[in-house]
Coordinates of C-alpha atoms and ligand atoms in Angstrom, one line a residue:
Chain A
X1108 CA -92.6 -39.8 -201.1
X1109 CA -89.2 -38.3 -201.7
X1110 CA -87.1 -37.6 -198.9
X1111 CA -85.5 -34.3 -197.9
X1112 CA -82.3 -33.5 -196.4
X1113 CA -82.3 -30.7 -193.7
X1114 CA -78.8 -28.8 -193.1
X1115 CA -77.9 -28.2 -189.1
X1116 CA -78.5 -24.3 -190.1
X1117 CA -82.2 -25.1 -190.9
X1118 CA -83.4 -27.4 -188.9
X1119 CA -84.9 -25.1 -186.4
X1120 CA -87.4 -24.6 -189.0
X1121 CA -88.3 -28.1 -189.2
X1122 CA -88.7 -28.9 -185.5
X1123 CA -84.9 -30.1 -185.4
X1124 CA -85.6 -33.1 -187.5
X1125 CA -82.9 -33.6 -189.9
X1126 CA -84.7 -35.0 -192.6
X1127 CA -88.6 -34.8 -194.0
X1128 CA -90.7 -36.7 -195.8
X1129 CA -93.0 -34.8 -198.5
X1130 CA -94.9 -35.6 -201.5
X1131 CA -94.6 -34.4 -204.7
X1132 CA -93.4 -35.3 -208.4
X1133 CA -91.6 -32.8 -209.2
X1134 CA -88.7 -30.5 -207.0
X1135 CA -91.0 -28.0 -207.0
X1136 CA -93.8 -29.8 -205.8
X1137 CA -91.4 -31.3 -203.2
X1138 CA -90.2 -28.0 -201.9
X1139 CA -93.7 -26.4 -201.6
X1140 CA -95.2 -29.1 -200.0
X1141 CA -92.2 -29.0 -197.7
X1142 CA -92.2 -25.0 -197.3
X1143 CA -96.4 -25.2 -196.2
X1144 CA -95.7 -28.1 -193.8
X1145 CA -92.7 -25.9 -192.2
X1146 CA -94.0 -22.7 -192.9
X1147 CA -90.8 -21.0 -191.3
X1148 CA -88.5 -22.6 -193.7
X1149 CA -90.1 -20.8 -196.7
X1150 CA -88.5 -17.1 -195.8
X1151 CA -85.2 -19.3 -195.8
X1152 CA -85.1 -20.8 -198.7
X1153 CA -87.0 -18.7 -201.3
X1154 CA -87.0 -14.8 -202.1
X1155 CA -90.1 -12.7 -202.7
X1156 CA -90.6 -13.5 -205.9
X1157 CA -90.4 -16.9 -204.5
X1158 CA -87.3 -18.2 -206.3
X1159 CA -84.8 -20.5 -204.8
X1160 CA -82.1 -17.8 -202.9
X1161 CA -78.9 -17.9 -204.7
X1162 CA -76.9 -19.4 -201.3
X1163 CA -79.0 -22.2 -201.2
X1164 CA -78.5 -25.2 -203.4
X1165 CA -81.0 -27.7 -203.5
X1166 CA -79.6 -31.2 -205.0
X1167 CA -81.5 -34.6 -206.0
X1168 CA -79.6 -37.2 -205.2
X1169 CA -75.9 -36.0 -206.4
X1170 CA -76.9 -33.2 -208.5
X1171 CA -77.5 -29.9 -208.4
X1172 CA -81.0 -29.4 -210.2
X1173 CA -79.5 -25.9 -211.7
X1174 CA -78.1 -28.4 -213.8
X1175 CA -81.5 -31.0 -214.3
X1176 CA -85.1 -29.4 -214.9
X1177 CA -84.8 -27.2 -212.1
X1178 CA -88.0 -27.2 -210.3
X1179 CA -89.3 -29.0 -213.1
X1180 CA -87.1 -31.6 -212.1
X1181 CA -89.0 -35.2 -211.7
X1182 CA -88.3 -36.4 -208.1
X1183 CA -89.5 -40.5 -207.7
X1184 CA -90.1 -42.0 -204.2
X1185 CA -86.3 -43.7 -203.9
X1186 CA -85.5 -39.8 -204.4
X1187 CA -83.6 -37.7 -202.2
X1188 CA -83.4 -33.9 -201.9
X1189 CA -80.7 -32.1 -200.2
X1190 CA -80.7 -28.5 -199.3
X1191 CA -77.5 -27.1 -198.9
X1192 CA -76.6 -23.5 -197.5
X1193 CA -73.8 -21.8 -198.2
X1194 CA -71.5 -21.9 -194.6
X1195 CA -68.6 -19.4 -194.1
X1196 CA -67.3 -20.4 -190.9
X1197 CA -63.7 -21.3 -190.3
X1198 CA -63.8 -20.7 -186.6
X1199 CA -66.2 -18.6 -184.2
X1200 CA -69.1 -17.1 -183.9
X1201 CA -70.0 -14.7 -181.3
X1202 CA -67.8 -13.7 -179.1
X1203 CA -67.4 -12.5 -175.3
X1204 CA -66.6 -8.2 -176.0
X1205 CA -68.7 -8.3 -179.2
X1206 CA -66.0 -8.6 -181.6
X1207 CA -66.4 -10.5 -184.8
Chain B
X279 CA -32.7 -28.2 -205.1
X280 CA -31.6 -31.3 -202.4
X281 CA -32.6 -32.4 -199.0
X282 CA -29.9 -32.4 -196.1
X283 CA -29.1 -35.7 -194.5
X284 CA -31.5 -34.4 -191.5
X285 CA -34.4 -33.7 -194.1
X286 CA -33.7 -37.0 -195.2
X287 CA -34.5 -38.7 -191.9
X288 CA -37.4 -36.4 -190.9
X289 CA -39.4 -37.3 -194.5
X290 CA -38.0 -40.9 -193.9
X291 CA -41.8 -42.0 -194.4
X292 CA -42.3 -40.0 -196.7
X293 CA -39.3 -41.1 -198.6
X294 CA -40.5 -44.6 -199.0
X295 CA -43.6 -44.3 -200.2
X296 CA -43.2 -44.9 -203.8
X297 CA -46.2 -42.3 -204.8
X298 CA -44.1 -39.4 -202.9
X299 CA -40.4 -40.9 -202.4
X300 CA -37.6 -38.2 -203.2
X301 CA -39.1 -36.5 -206.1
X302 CA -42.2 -35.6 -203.8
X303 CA -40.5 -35.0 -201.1
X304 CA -38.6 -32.1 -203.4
X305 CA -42.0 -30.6 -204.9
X306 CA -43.4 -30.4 -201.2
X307 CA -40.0 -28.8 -200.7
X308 CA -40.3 -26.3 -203.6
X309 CA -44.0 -25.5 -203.1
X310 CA -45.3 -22.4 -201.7
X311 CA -48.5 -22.4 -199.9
X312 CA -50.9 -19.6 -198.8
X313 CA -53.0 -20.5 -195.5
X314 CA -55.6 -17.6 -195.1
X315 CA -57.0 -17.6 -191.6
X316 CA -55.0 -19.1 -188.4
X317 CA -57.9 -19.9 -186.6
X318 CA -59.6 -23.1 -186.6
X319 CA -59.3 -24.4 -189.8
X320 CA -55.7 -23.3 -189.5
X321 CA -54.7 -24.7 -186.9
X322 CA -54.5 -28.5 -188.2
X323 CA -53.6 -26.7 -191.3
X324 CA -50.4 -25.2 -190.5
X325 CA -49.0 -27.6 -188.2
X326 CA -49.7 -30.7 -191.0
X327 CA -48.4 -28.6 -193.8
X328 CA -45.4 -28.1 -191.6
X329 CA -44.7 -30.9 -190.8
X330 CA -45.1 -32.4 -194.3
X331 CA -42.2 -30.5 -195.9
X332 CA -43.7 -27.4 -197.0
X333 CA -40.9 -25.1 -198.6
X334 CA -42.8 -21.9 -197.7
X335 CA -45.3 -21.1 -196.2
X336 CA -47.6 -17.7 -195.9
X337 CA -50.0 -17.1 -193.8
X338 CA -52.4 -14.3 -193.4
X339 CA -54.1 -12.7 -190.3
X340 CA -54.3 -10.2 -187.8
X341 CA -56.6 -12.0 -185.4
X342 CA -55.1 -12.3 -181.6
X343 CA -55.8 -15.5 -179.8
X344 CA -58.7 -15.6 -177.1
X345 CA -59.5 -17.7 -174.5
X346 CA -63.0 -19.2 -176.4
X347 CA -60.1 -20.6 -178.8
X348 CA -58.4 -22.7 -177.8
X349 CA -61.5 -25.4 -177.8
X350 CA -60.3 -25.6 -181.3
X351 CA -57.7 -23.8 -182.9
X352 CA -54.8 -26.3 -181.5
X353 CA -52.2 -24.9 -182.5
X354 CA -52.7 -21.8 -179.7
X355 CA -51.6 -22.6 -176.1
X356 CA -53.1 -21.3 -172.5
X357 CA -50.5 -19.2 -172.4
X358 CA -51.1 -17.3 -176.2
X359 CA -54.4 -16.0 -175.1
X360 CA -53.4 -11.9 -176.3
X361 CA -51.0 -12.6 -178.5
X362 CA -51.4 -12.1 -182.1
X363 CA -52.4 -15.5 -183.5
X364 CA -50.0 -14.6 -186.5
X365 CA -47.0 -15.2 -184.1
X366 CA -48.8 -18.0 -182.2
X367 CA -48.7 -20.0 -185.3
X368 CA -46.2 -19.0 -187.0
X369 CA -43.8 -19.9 -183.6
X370 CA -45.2 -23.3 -183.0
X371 CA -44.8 -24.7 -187.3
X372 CA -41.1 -23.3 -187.1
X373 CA -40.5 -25.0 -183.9
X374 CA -42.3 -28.0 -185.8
X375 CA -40.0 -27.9 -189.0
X376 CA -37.2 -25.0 -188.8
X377 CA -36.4 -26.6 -192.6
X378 CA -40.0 -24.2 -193.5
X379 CA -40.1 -21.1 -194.4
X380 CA -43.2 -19.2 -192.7
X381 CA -44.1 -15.5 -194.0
X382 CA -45.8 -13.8 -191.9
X383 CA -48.9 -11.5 -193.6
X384 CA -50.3 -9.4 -190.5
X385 CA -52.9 -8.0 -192.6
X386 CA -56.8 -8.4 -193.2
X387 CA -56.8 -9.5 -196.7
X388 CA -58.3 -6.7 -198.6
X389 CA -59.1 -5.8 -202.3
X390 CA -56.0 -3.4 -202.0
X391 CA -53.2 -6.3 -201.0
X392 CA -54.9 -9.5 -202.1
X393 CA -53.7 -9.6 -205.3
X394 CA -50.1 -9.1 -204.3
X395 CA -49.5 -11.5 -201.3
X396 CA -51.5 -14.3 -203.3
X397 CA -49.1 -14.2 -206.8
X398 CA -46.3 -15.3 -205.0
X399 CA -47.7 -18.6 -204.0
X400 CA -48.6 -22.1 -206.0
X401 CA -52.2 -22.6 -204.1
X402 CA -54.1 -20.8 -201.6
X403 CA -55.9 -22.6 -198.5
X404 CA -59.1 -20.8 -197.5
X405 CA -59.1 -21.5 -193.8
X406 CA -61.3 -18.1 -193.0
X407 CA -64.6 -17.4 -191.3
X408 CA -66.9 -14.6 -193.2
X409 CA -68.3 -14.6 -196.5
X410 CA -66.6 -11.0 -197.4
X411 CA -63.2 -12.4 -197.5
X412 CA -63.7 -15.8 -198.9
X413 CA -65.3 -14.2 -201.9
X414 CA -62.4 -12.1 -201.9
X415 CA -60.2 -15.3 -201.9
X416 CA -62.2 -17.0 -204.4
X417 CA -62.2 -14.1 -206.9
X418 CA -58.3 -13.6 -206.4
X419 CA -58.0 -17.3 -207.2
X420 CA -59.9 -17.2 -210.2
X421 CA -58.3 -14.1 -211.1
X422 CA -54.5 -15.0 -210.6
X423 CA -55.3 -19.1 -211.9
X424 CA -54.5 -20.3 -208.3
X425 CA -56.5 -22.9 -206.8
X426 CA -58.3 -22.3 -203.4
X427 CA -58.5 -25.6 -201.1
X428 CA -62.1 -24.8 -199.5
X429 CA -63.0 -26.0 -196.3
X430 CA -66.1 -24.3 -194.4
X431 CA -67.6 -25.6 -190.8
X432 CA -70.9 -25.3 -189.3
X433 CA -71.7 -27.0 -185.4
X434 CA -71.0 -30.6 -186.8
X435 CA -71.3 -30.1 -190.2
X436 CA -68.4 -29.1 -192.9
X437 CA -67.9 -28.6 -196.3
X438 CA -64.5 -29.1 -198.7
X439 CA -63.3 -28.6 -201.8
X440 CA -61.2 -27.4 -204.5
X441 CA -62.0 -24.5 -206.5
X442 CA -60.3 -22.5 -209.9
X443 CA -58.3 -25.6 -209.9
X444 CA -57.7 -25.8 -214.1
X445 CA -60.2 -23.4 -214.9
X446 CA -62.2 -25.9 -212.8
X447 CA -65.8 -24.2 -210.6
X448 CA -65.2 -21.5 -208.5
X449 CA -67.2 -20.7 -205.1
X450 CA -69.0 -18.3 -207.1
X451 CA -70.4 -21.2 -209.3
X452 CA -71.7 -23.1 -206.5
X453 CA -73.0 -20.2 -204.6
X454 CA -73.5 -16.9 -206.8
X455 CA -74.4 -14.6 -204.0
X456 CA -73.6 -15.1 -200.2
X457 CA -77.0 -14.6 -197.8
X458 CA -77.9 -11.4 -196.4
X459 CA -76.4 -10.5 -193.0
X460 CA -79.1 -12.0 -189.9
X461 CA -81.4 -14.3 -192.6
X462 CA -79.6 -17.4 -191.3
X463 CA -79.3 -16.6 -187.7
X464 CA -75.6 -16.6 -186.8
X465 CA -75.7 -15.0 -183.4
X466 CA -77.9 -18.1 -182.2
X467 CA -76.7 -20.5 -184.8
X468 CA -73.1 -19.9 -183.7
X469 CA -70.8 -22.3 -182.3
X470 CA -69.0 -25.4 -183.5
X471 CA -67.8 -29.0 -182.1
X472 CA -64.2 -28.3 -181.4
X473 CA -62.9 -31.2 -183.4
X474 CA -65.2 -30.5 -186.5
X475 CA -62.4 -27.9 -188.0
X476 CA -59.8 -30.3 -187.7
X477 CA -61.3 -33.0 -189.3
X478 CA -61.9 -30.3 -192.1
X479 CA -58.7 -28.7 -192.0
X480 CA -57.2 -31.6 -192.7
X481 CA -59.0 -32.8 -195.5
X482 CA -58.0 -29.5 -196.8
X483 CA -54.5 -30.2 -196.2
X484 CA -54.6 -33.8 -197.6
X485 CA -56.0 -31.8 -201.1
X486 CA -53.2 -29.1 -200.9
X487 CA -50.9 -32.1 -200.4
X488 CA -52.2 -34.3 -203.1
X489 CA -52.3 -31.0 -205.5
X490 CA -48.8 -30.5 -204.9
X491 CA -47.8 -34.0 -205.7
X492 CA -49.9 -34.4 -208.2
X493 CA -51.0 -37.6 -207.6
X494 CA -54.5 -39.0 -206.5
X495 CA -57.5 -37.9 -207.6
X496 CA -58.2 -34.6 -206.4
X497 CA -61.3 -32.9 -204.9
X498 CA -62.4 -31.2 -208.0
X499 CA -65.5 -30.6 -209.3
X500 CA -67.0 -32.1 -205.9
X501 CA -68.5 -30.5 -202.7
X502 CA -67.4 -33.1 -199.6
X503 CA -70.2 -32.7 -197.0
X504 CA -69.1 -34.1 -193.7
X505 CA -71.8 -34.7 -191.2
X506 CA -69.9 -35.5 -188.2
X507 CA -73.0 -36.5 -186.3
X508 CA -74.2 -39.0 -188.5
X509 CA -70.0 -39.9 -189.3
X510 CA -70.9 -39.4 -193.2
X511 CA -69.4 -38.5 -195.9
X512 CA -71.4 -37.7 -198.7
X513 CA -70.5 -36.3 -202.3
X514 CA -72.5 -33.8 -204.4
X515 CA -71.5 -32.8 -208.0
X516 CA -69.9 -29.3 -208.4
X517 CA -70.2 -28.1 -212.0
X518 CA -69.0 -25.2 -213.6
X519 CA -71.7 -22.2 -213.7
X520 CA -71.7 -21.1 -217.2
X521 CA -73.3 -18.1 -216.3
X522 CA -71.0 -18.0 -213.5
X523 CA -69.8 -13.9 -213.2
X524 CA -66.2 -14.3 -212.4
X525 CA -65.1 -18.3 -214.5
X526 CA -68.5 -17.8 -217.1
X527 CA -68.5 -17.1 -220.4
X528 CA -69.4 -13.9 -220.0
X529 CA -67.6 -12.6 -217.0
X530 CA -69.0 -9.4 -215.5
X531 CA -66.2 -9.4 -212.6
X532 CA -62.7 -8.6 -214.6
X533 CA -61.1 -7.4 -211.0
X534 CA -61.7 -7.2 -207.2
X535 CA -64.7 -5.4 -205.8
X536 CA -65.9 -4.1 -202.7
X537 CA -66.5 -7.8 -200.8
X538 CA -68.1 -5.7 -197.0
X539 CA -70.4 -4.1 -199.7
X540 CA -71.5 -6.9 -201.6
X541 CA -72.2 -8.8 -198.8
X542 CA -73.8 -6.2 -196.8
X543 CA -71.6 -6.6 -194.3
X544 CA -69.5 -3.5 -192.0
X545 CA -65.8 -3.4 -192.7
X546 CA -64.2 -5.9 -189.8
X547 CA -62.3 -3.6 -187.3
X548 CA -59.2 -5.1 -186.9
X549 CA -57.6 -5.2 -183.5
X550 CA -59.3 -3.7 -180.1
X551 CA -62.6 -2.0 -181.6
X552 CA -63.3 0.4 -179.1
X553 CA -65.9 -1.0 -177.0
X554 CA -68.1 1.4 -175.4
X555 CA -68.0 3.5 -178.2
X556 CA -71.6 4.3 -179.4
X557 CA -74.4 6.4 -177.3
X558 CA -77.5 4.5 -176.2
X559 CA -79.7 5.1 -179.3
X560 CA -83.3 5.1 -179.6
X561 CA -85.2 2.2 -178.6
X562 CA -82.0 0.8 -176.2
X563 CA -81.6 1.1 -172.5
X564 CA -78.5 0.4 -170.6
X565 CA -77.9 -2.5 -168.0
X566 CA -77.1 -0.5 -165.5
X567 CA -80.8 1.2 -165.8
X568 CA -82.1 -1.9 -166.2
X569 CA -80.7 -3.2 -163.0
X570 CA -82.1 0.0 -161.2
X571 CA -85.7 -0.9 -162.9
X572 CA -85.2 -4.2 -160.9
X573 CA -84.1 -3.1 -157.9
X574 CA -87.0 -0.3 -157.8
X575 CA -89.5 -3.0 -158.7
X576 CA -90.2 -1.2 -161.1
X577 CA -93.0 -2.9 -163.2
X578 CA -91.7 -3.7 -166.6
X579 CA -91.3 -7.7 -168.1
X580 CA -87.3 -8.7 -168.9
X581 CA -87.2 -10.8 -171.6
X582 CA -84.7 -13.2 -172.7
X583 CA -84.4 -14.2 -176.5
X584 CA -81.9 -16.7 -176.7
X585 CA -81.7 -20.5 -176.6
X586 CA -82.9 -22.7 -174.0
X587 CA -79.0 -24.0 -174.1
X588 CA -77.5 -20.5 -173.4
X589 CA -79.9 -20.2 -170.8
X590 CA -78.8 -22.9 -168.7
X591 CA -75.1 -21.1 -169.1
X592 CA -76.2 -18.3 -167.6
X593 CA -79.4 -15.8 -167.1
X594 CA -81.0 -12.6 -165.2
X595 CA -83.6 -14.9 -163.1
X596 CA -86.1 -11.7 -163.5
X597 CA -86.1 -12.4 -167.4
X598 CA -88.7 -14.9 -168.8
X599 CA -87.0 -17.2 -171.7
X600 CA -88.9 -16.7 -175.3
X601 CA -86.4 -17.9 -177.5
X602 CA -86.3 -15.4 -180.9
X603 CA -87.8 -18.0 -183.2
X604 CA -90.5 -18.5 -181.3
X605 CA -91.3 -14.6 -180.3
X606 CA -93.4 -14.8 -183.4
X607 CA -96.0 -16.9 -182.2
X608 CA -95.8 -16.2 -178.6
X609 CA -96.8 -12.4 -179.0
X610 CA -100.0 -13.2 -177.0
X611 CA -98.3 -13.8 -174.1
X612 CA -97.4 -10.3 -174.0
X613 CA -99.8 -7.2 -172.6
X614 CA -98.9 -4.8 -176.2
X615 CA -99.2 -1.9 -173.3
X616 CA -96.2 -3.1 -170.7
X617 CA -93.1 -1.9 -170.4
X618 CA -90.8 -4.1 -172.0
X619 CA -86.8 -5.0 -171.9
X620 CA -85.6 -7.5 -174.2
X621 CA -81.9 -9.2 -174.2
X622 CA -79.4 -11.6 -175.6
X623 CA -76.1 -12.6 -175.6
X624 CA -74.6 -9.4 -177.0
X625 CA -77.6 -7.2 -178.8
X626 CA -78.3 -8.9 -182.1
X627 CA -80.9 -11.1 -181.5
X628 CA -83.1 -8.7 -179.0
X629 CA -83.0 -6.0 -181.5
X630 CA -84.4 -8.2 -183.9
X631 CA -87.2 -9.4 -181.3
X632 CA -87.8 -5.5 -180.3
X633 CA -88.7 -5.3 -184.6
X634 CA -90.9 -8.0 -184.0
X635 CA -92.6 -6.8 -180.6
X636 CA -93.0 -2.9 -182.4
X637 CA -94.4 -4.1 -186.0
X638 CA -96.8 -6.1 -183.7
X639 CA -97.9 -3.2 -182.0
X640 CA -96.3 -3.3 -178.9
X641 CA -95.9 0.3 -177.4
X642 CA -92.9 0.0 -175.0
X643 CA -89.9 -2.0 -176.1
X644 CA -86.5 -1.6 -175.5
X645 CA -83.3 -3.3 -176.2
X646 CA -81.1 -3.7 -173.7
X647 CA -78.1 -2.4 -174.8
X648 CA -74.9 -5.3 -175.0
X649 CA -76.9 -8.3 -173.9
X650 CA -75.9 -10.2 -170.7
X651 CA -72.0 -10.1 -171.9
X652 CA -72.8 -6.1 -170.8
X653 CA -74.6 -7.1 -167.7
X654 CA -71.3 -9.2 -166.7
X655 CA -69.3 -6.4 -167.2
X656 CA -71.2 -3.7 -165.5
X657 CA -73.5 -5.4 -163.0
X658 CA -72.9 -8.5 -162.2
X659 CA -69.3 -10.3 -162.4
X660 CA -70.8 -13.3 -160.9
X661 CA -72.5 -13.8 -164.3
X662 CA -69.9 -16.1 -166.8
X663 CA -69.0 -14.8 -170.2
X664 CA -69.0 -17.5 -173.1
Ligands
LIG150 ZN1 -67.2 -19.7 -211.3

């Protein structure tokens, strides 16, 4: 089963394990079967329509399937997926008087 | 253009490596570099870049330094805390190189200046920390043919590269549209290993280097993902977004937009915002009140929706911990008829719980109004601030 790569940002959604094993031949497959067994995870990683959002990238191996068969995309056991969020930080998050 | 005899000794090792030597030495001299942000990222940034010969040297901000920091951003001391970082900075790389020029932008970088404080320099280093303004840097890049030395950190994790470097992928191409504001919690989420943005900031700062030079192979067409848990580096392929609104074919974006609005975010306040500036609104209750609830006995349950980890940091021992992810599924732990007060750290979070509680059905909910950061101002000073 192909393995996929879970981000620090998501991994609340996948009881903090940082990567998961799913089955599936094809991305898409991959990514539903991942999105039912974490069923929080789906909201995060697909719109309504249930599209992949547009901040998160989902690689196999070193590419970025926008640019392969999108979720047509084959994915083999010696796979590996890799969901990557966009990140903006350069410093801090919350801070002590509420300022941003 | 020449170095002085003291130049000569400071870039000694410099000098005598053959793939920078004089001639590198003298295009580190002549370039021009913009470092947006002086925060974390910056830090490492500014000192290296300093150090390394930088002929000038502009940086933007209008942040002042705080004690949460100085964890991190290295190049502000104890004693900065209130001073504009701008100054911090820009004091410590001069006493670092005086041979460098540093220009001073006090300024959040807007679609009204960004243009003009960017065309004066060779590259651009995106050191910032919000979505609005490094789609604003990316866009000004791509606009101006500037290339923008990325660098991005999350807890342990970071991200680098270059963008609009030769008509090269821009930030837009690898991620069209930032999320919208509270999908990806951030109030909960926030919070980074101090040494994470200088490990970032200065892979940033080995690129700008590099570019300047020209020699190497530089981090184009790339995304570096640094996982400083696991120590790996790993490598995914950045490719140019033909549909891509901004460097596409067919380019939508011919100028600068409205960055808060397009990612749904409030204009950043810059300097003091006033802090108790709003009214309690609907569906809020102040600490103060809530205090007197406790000391009344009155009957009501205090809930706390942050993280087990910020618990231990601090807490009201009256409130019972349901961390906001798992509010959710918890719901039946809750009487839908009582009187409930959620908090957080500053508001964020518990508002989002209260919309949880009240599309569930729950009759009685209230926020309480500036988290326990509130509750250490006005009730209890006991309580630590982080
Ligand atoms: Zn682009």
């Amino acid at each position: 089963m192909p393995k996929v790569l879970i981000p620090t940002p998501l991994r609340q959604f996948t009881a903090k394990q940082d990567s998961v094993t799913v089955p599936g031949a094809t991305v898409g497959e991959v990514l539903a079967a991942l999105t039912t067994e974490y069923p929080d995870l789906r909201k995060q990683i697909f719109n309504d329509e249930g599209k992949l959002r547009s901040f998160v990238n989902v690689y196999l191996n070193d590419e970025d399937i926008r640019y392969l068969g999108k979720d047509a995309t084959p994915a083999a056991d010696a796979d590996t997926l890799s969901l990557v969020p966009s990140i903006a930080g350069g410093a801090h998050g919350e801070r002590p008087g509420g300022k941003h | 253009m020449t170095l002085s005899k003291d130049e000569i000794l400071r870039y000694s090792r410099h000098l005598i490596v053959p793939e920078v030597g004089m001639e590198g030495q003298l295009k580190l001299k002549a370039a021009k570099v913009l470092l947006v942000g002086a925060g974390g990222l910056g830090a490492p940034l500014g000192l290296y870049l300093a150090a390394a010969g930088i002929g000038r040297i502009g940086l933007v901000d209008f942040d002042v330094v705080d004690f949460t920091n100085l964890q991190r951003q290295v190049i502000h001391f104890t004693k900065d805390v209130g001073r504009n970082k701008i100054d911090s900075a820009a004091e410590k790389m001069q006493a670092l190189n005086p041979n460098v020029e540093i220009v001073k932008h006090e300024v959040a970088l807007s679609s009204e200046n960004a243009m003009e404080i960017l065309q004066d320099y060779d590259l651009v280093v995106d050191g910032t920390d919000n979505f609005p303004t490094r789609y604003l840097v990316n866009d000004a890049c791509v606009l101006l043919g500037k290339p923008n030395v990325y660098g991005s950190i999350f807890r342990f994790e970071g991200q680098a590269t270059v963008f609009a470097y030769q008509g090269g992928p821009c930030y837009r191409c690898l991620y069209p549209e930032p999320p919208p504001p509270g999908l990806v919690p951030s109030c909960a989420e926030g919070g980074v290993l101090g040494i994470l943005p200088g490990t970032i900031g200065l892979i940033q700062a080995t690129e700008t280097v590099k570019l300047i030079l020209g020699i190497g192979e530089p981090l184009v067409g790339r995304l570096l993902l640094y996982d400083a848990l696991g120590m790996r580096f790993r490598e995914l392929k950045l490719r140019k977004n033909p549909e891509c609104p901004i460097c596409g074919e067919h380019r939508t974006i011919t100028k600068l937009i409205d960055y808060h609005q397009f990612c749904g975010v409030p204009q950043h306040v810059p300097q003091e915002a006033p802090k108790q500036e709003s009214k309690v609104t609907e569906g809020e209750i102040e600490v103060t009140e809530v205090k007197e609830k406790l000391d009344r006995g009155d009957k009501f349950v205090l809930i706390d929706v942050r993280e087990p980890h910020e618990h231990q940091i601090c807490n009201i021992p009256a409130a019972k911990l349901i961390p906001l992810g798992e509010v959710g599924r918890r719901l039946d732990e809750l009487d839908p008829e009582a009187d409930i007060v959620i908090h957080c750290k500053s508001g964020m979070r518990s508002a989002r719980a209260c919309g949880i509680l009240k599309a569930a059905g729950f009759k009685h909910v209230r926020n309480m109004k500036g988290g326990i950061l509130a509750w250490s101002d006005q009730v209890d000073r006991s309580v630590p601030k982080y």
